[in-house]
Short mmCIF file of C-alpha atoms in Angstrom, two decimals:
data_model
loop_
_atom_site.label_atom_id
_atom_site.label_comp_id
_atom_site.label_asym_id
_atom_site.label_seq_id
_atom_site.Cartn_x
_atom_site.Cartn_y
_atom_site.Cartn_z
CA GLY A 7 -73.49 -10.94 29.24
CA ILE A 8 -74.88 -14.27 27.88
CA LEU A 9 -72.58 -17.08 26.66
CA ILE A 10 -74.28 -19.60 24.24
CA LYS A 11 -72.42 -22.65 23.28
CA GLY A 12 -74.22 -23.61 20.20
CA GLY A 13 -77.17 -22.83 17.87
CA GLU A 14 -78.68 -25.89 18.88
CA HIS A 15 -79.18 -24.45 22.58
CA LEU A 16 -80.23 -20.92 21.27
CA GLU A 17 -82.77 -22.39 18.86
CA LYS A 18 -84.34 -24.70 21.79
CA ALA A 19 -84.61 -21.75 24.24
CA ARG A 20 -87.61 -20.24 22.21
CA LYS A 21 -89.68 -23.40 22.96
CA ILE A 22 -89.18 -23.67 26.60
CA THR A 23 -92.36 -24.28 28.40
CA THR A 24 -91.10 -25.00 32.00
CA ILE A 25 -88.21 -23.64 33.77
CA VAL A 26 -86.91 -25.15 36.94
CA PHE A 27 -84.97 -23.03 39.25
CA ASP A 28 -82.65 -24.26 41.91
CA LYS A 29 -83.02 -22.15 45.15
CA THR A 30 -79.64 -21.43 46.64
CA GLY A 31 -77.36 -19.47 44.71
CA THR A 32 -79.69 -19.24 41.62
CA LEU A 33 -82.78 -17.35 43.11
CA THR A 34 -80.73 -16.35 46.43
CA LYS A 35 -77.56 -14.98 46.83
CA GLY A 36 -75.93 -18.23 48.19
CA GLU A 37 -74.54 -16.39 51.14
CA PRO A 38 -76.59 -17.35 53.91
CA SER A 39 -76.22 -16.02 57.67
CA ILE A 40 -76.94 -16.85 60.97
CA THR A 41 -80.30 -15.37 62.22
CA ASP A 42 -81.06 -17.41 65.55
CA VAL A 43 -79.14 -19.75 68.01
CA ILE A 44 -81.61 -21.54 70.29
CA LEU A 45 -80.58 -23.36 73.33
CA ILE A 46 -81.91 -26.74 74.31
CA GLY A 47 -80.29 -27.93 77.57
CA LYS A 48 -77.03 -27.00 79.68
CA TYR A 49 -74.82 -25.50 76.83
CA SER A 50 -74.65 -21.60 76.06
CA GLU A 51 -75.04 -20.05 72.85
CA LYS A 52 -71.23 -19.57 72.48
CA GLU A 53 -70.65 -23.16 73.33
CA ILE A 54 -73.26 -24.28 70.67
CA LEU A 55 -71.88 -22.32 68.22
CA ARG A 56 -68.07 -23.75 69.03
CA PHE A 57 -69.43 -27.25 68.82
CA ALA A 58 -71.29 -26.40 65.37
CA ALA A 59 -68.09 -24.66 64.11
CA ILE A 60 -65.74 -27.33 64.99
CA ALA A 61 -67.99 -29.86 63.14
CA GLU A 62 -68.48 -27.53 60.03
CA LYS A 63 -64.73 -26.62 59.71
CA GLY A 64 -64.35 -28.98 57.04
CA SER A 65 -67.39 -28.48 55.19
CA GLU A 66 -67.87 -26.65 51.67
CA HIS A 67 -71.68 -26.14 52.14
CA PRO A 68 -72.77 -22.28 52.17
CA LEU A 69 -74.64 -23.42 55.53
CA GLY A 70 -71.51 -24.74 57.09
CA ASP A 71 -69.70 -21.58 56.01
CA ALA A 72 -72.11 -19.15 57.52
CA ILE A 73 -71.37 -21.20 60.96
CA VAL A 74 -67.64 -20.95 60.92
CA LYS A 75 -67.88 -17.31 59.75
CA ALA A 76 -70.24 -16.56 63.02
CA ALA A 77 -67.80 -18.28 65.15
CA LYS A 78 -64.86 -16.70 63.83
CA ALA A 79 -66.73 -13.16 64.17
CA ARG A 80 -67.20 -13.77 68.01
CA ASN A 81 -63.37 -14.83 68.35
CA ILE A 82 -64.65 -18.47 69.05
CA ARG A 83 -61.61 -20.70 68.93
CA ILE A 84 -62.32 -23.61 66.55
CA SER A 85 -60.54 -26.85 67.23
CA GLU A 86 -59.84 -29.63 64.85
CA SER A 87 -62.31 -32.50 64.69
CA THR A 88 -61.85 -35.90 63.29
CA ARG A 89 -63.70 -38.57 60.87
CA PHE A 90 -65.56 -35.61 59.03
CA LYS A 91 -68.49 -36.94 56.78
CA THR A 92 -71.07 -35.29 54.68
CA ILE A 93 -74.45 -37.28 54.44
CA PRO A 94 -76.03 -35.57 51.34
CA GLY A 95 -79.42 -34.21 52.07
CA HIS A 96 -79.37 -34.78 55.65
CA GLY A 97 -76.52 -32.96 57.30
CA ILE A 98 -72.96 -33.51 58.49
CA GLU A 99 -71.23 -35.57 61.15
CA SER A 100 -67.68 -35.41 62.57
CA PHE A 101 -66.03 -36.42 65.80
CA TYR A 102 -64.30 -34.12 68.89
CA LYS A 103 -62.47 -35.68 71.62
CA GLY A 104 -64.28 -38.95 70.93
CA LYS A 105 -67.84 -37.28 70.73
CA ARG A 106 -69.88 -37.31 67.70
CA ILE A 107 -71.24 -33.90 66.69
CA ALA A 108 -73.98 -34.04 63.85
CA ILE A 109 -75.60 -30.98 62.26
CA GLY A 110 -78.41 -31.51 60.20
CA ASN A 111 -82.45 -31.70 59.74
CA ARG A 112 -85.15 -34.15 60.80
CA LYS A 113 -84.11 -36.87 58.30
CA LEU A 114 -80.37 -37.02 60.03
CA MET A 115 -82.36 -37.43 63.32
CA SER A 116 -84.44 -40.30 62.35
CA LYS A 117 -81.10 -41.93 60.87
CA TYR A 118 -79.61 -41.75 64.52
CA LYS A 119 -82.94 -42.38 66.12
CA ILE A 120 -83.21 -39.15 67.98
CA PRO A 121 -86.62 -37.71 68.52
CA THR A 122 -87.40 -34.36 67.63
CA ASN A 123 -91.17 -34.07 69.07
CA GLU A 124 -90.11 -31.53 71.80
CA ILE A 125 -88.58 -29.12 69.65
CA GLU A 126 -90.94 -29.51 66.71
CA ASN A 127 -92.78 -26.12 67.62
CA GLN A 128 -89.63 -24.28 67.57
CA LEU A 129 -88.43 -25.64 64.19
CA ALA A 130 -91.69 -25.02 62.56
CA LYS A 131 -91.66 -21.35 63.73
CA LEU A 132 -88.29 -20.68 62.05
CA GLU A 133 -89.26 -22.58 58.78
CA GLU A 134 -92.42 -20.61 58.39
CA ASP A 135 -90.16 -17.57 58.34
CA GLY A 136 -88.18 -18.82 55.50
CA LYS A 137 -85.23 -19.96 57.70
CA THR A 138 -83.39 -23.25 57.33
CA ALA A 139 -83.34 -24.74 60.81
CA MET A 140 -80.33 -27.07 61.75
CA ILE A 141 -80.42 -29.44 64.71
CA ILE A 142 -77.10 -29.79 66.53
CA VAL A 143 -76.40 -32.98 68.34
CA LEU A 144 -73.49 -33.91 70.81
CA GLY A 145 -73.38 -37.45 71.32
CA LYS A 146 -77.06 -38.61 71.30
CA THR A 147 -78.41 -35.42 72.85
CA ILE A 148 -79.93 -32.26 71.02
CA ILE A 149 -78.24 -29.06 72.51
CA GLY A 150 -79.33 -26.49 70.21
CA ILE A 151 -81.13 -25.13 66.97
CA ILE A 152 -79.22 -22.99 64.62
CA ALA A 153 -81.21 -21.13 61.93
CA VAL A 154 -79.73 -19.72 59.09
CA ALA A 155 -81.29 -17.47 56.29
CA ASP A 156 -80.33 -16.55 52.91
CA THR A 157 -81.18 -13.11 50.91
CA LEU A 158 -82.97 -13.36 47.55
CA LYS A 159 -81.38 -11.88 44.67
CA GLU A 160 -82.50 -8.41 43.60
CA ASN A 161 -83.98 -9.39 40.18
CA SER A 162 -85.30 -12.68 41.21
CA LYS A 163 -88.97 -11.78 42.02
CA ARG A 164 -88.87 -9.42 38.92
CA ALA A 165 -87.90 -12.19 36.60
CA ILE A 166 -90.41 -14.89 37.97
CA LYS A 167 -93.00 -12.41 37.35
CA LYS A 168 -91.96 -11.81 33.83
CA LEU A 169 -91.59 -15.30 32.97
CA HIS A 170 -95.26 -15.98 34.50
CA GLU A 171 -96.50 -13.18 32.20
CA MET A 172 -94.95 -15.00 29.19
CA GLY A 173 -96.94 -17.89 29.87
CA ILE A 174 -93.97 -19.98 31.29
CA GLU A 175 -94.57 -22.45 34.02
CA VAL A 176 -91.79 -21.71 36.74
CA ILE A 177 -90.85 -24.43 39.51
CA MET A 178 -88.51 -23.91 42.30
CA LEU A 179 -86.26 -26.73 43.15
CA THR A 180 -84.62 -27.19 46.55
CA GLY A 181 -83.30 -29.71 49.37
CA ASP A 182 -84.99 -27.56 51.94
CA ASN A 183 -88.21 -28.93 53.85
CA PRO A 184 -91.66 -27.97 52.52
CA ARG A 185 -92.41 -25.20 55.12
CA THR A 186 -89.04 -23.37 54.56
CA ALA A 187 -89.39 -23.94 50.57
CA ASN A 188 -93.06 -22.86 50.47
CA ALA A 189 -92.11 -19.47 52.63
CA ILE A 190 -89.31 -18.68 50.25
CA ALA A 191 -91.24 -19.52 46.96
CA LYS A 192 -94.26 -17.13 48.21
CA LYS A 193 -91.98 -14.22 48.81
CA LEU A 194 -90.87 -14.74 44.91
CA GLY A 195 -94.73 -15.56 43.80
CA ILE A 196 -93.74 -19.23 42.78
CA LYS A 197 -96.60 -21.70 43.06
CA GLN A 198 -94.84 -24.94 42.28
CA VAL A 199 -92.21 -26.13 44.58
CA LEU A 200 -90.22 -29.43 44.49
CA SER A 201 -88.85 -29.53 48.12
CA GLU A 202 -86.66 -32.16 50.15
CA VAL A 203 -85.11 -33.17 46.81
CA LEU A 204 -81.73 -34.83 47.43
CA PRO A 205 -78.76 -33.81 45.33
CA GLN A 206 -78.81 -37.21 43.52
CA ASP A 207 -82.46 -36.92 42.56
CA LYS A 208 -82.40 -33.56 40.80
CA ALA A 209 -81.98 -35.00 37.30
CA LYS A 210 -84.76 -37.56 38.17
CA GLU A 211 -87.21 -34.66 39.04
CA ILE A 212 -86.43 -32.99 35.40
CA LYS A 213 -86.92 -36.43 33.61
CA LYS A 214 -90.15 -36.60 35.37
CA LEU A 215 -91.33 -33.11 34.27
CA GLN A 216 -90.12 -33.97 30.70
CA LYS A 217 -92.60 -36.92 30.52
CA LYS A 218 -95.52 -34.86 31.40
CA MET A 219 -97.66 -33.62 28.69
CA GLN A 220 -99.11 -30.14 27.99
CA LYS A 221 -102.97 -29.49 27.41
CA ASP A 222 -102.37 -29.53 23.68
CA ALA A 223 -100.54 -33.05 24.02
CA LYS A 224 -97.29 -31.82 23.20
CA ARG A 225 -94.39 -32.81 25.19
CA LYS A 226 -92.86 -30.03 27.81
CA VAL A 227 -89.48 -28.29 27.16
CA VAL A 228 -87.95 -28.10 30.38
CA ALA A 229 -85.00 -25.62 30.98
CA MET A 230 -82.97 -25.82 34.36
CA VAL A 231 -81.27 -23.18 36.00
CA GLY A 232 -78.59 -23.69 38.64
CA ASP A 233 -74.96 -22.93 39.67
CA GLY A 234 -73.86 -25.81 41.99
CA ILE A 235 -72.14 -29.03 41.43
CA ASN A 236 -75.22 -30.96 42.48
CA ASP A 237 -77.07 -28.95 39.77
CA ALA A 238 -74.75 -30.31 36.86
CA PRO A 239 -76.83 -33.84 36.05
CA ALA A 240 -79.90 -32.05 36.04
CA LEU A 241 -78.58 -29.21 33.67
CA ALA A 242 -77.31 -32.18 31.34
CA GLN A 243 -80.81 -33.86 31.58
CA ALA A 244 -82.67 -30.75 30.88
CA ASP A 245 -83.61 -29.71 27.23
CA VAL A 246 -81.80 -26.33 28.08
CA GLY A 247 -79.23 -26.10 30.85
CA ILE A 248 -78.65 -22.57 32.23
CA ALA A 249 -75.83 -21.92 34.32
CA ILE A 250 -75.09 -19.09 36.70
CA GLY A 251 -71.68 -17.44 35.98
CA SER A 252 -70.80 -17.41 39.50
CA GLY A 253 -71.34 -20.77 40.06
CA THR A 254 -69.05 -23.88 39.80
CA ASP A 255 -66.89 -24.81 37.02
CA ILE A 256 -68.77 -28.12 36.36
CA ALA A 257 -72.06 -26.35 36.07
CA LYS A 258 -70.58 -23.87 33.65
CA GLU A 259 -69.20 -26.69 31.74
CA THR A 260 -72.31 -28.59 31.64
CA GLY A 261 -74.86 -25.81 30.96
CA GLY A 262 -75.83 -24.77 27.17
CA ILE A 263 -76.17 -21.05 28.22
CA VAL A 264 -74.06 -19.37 30.72
CA LEU A 265 -75.47 -16.22 32.38
CA ILE A 266 -72.11 -14.27 32.84
CA LYS A 267 -73.57 -11.41 34.71
CA ASN A 268 -75.23 -13.88 37.59
CA ASP A 269 -78.46 -11.97 36.62
CA VAL A 270 -81.43 -14.11 36.45
CA THR A 271 -83.32 -11.57 34.24
CA ASP A 272 -80.98 -12.83 31.51
CA VAL A 273 -83.05 -16.03 31.25
CA ILE A 274 -85.85 -13.75 29.93
CA THR A 275 -83.16 -12.12 27.36
CA SER A 276 -82.05 -15.66 26.58
CA ILE A 277 -85.51 -16.63 25.45
CA ASP A 278 -86.31 -13.41 23.68
CA LEU A 279 -82.96 -13.70 21.88
CA SER A 280 -83.83 -17.21 20.75
CA LYS A 281 -87.33 -16.27 19.29
CA LYS A 282 -85.68 -13.17 17.50
CA THR A 283 -82.99 -15.18 16.00
CA VAL A 284 -85.05 -17.84 14.75
CA ARG A 285 -87.58 -15.26 13.41
CA LYS A 286 -84.60 -13.63 11.59
CA ILE A 287 -83.62 -16.96 10.11
CA LYS A 288 -87.20 -17.68 8.81
CA GLN A 289 -87.15 -14.18 7.23
CA ASN A 290 -83.86 -14.50 5.36
CA LEU A 291 -85.03 -17.95 4.20
CA PHE A 292 -88.40 -16.53 2.96
CA TRP A 293 -86.66 -13.73 1.15
CA ALA A 294 -84.03 -16.07 -0.27
CA PHE A 295 -86.63 -18.36 -1.88
CA PHE A 296 -88.86 -15.67 -2.73
CA TYR A 297 -85.83 -13.56 -4.90
CA ASN A 298 -85.06 -17.13 -6.43
CA ILE A 299 -88.35 -18.11 -7.44
CA VAL A 300 -89.16 -14.84 -9.11
CA LEU A 301 -85.74 -13.95 -10.77
CA ILE A 302 -84.59 -17.42 -12.05
CA PRO A 303 -87.30 -17.35 -14.68
CA ILE A 304 -86.42 -13.98 -15.79
CA ALA A 305 -82.85 -14.86 -15.59
CA ALA A 306 -83.70 -17.87 -17.87
#
């Protein structure tokens, strides 16, 4: 269940010192669902979901998909919006009947100069539970908060524990805010988290890690495990790029190793396979040289 694209990737895997996991779709199933709809102002829960679904209809993001699915499940009619725009790492914006609908995080609110002080406690509570909180704005007014949670993959926690036992440094990389990211990392037993990383900055974070030295003054060998379009530059930058088989074509094309079964424990199998393969190569070389050194004089 592991596709290795060349000997170079197999050989490097045994030297890995640090593994960076993308969160959504790698450690989690990437199938988030709505857990909370919080009303702020005059609009009902159904109306907030309707506005959110209208805005997210053109989105391909898993969070947007969760909103659209929830609206359809409640038989809410989703009208067409205009001028749909994705703002990476912030959220989305679209227009309906001349009014702007925006859905996103605090950064997006800051961009529009919309204060979030009054809803800060509600946001914090949701984030401490490991949920992603999205603020819904109509025009210039916050009308609600939609919280979405993703499910952890069954083997994620076991894989992280085993990697720690092998002495490998494990880091989680996500665009989530620190509170949500740390709540999820805690469940997985991950101590190092890189949060609020914009899609275009993922490769930069890998580069920074590669420049860091270990205690023995050796350079870190960094592996990246991801599945999305925005993971591709980071997979290319890493010493070993490991793509999840259920991910996007560009991620699978970029990764040197592809986990076909979508099981993160196969990361451990890849490392073990690398170690055993190189060990076998060295054994073969030793016996080949030993045989020749002993038998060539006899033959002579």
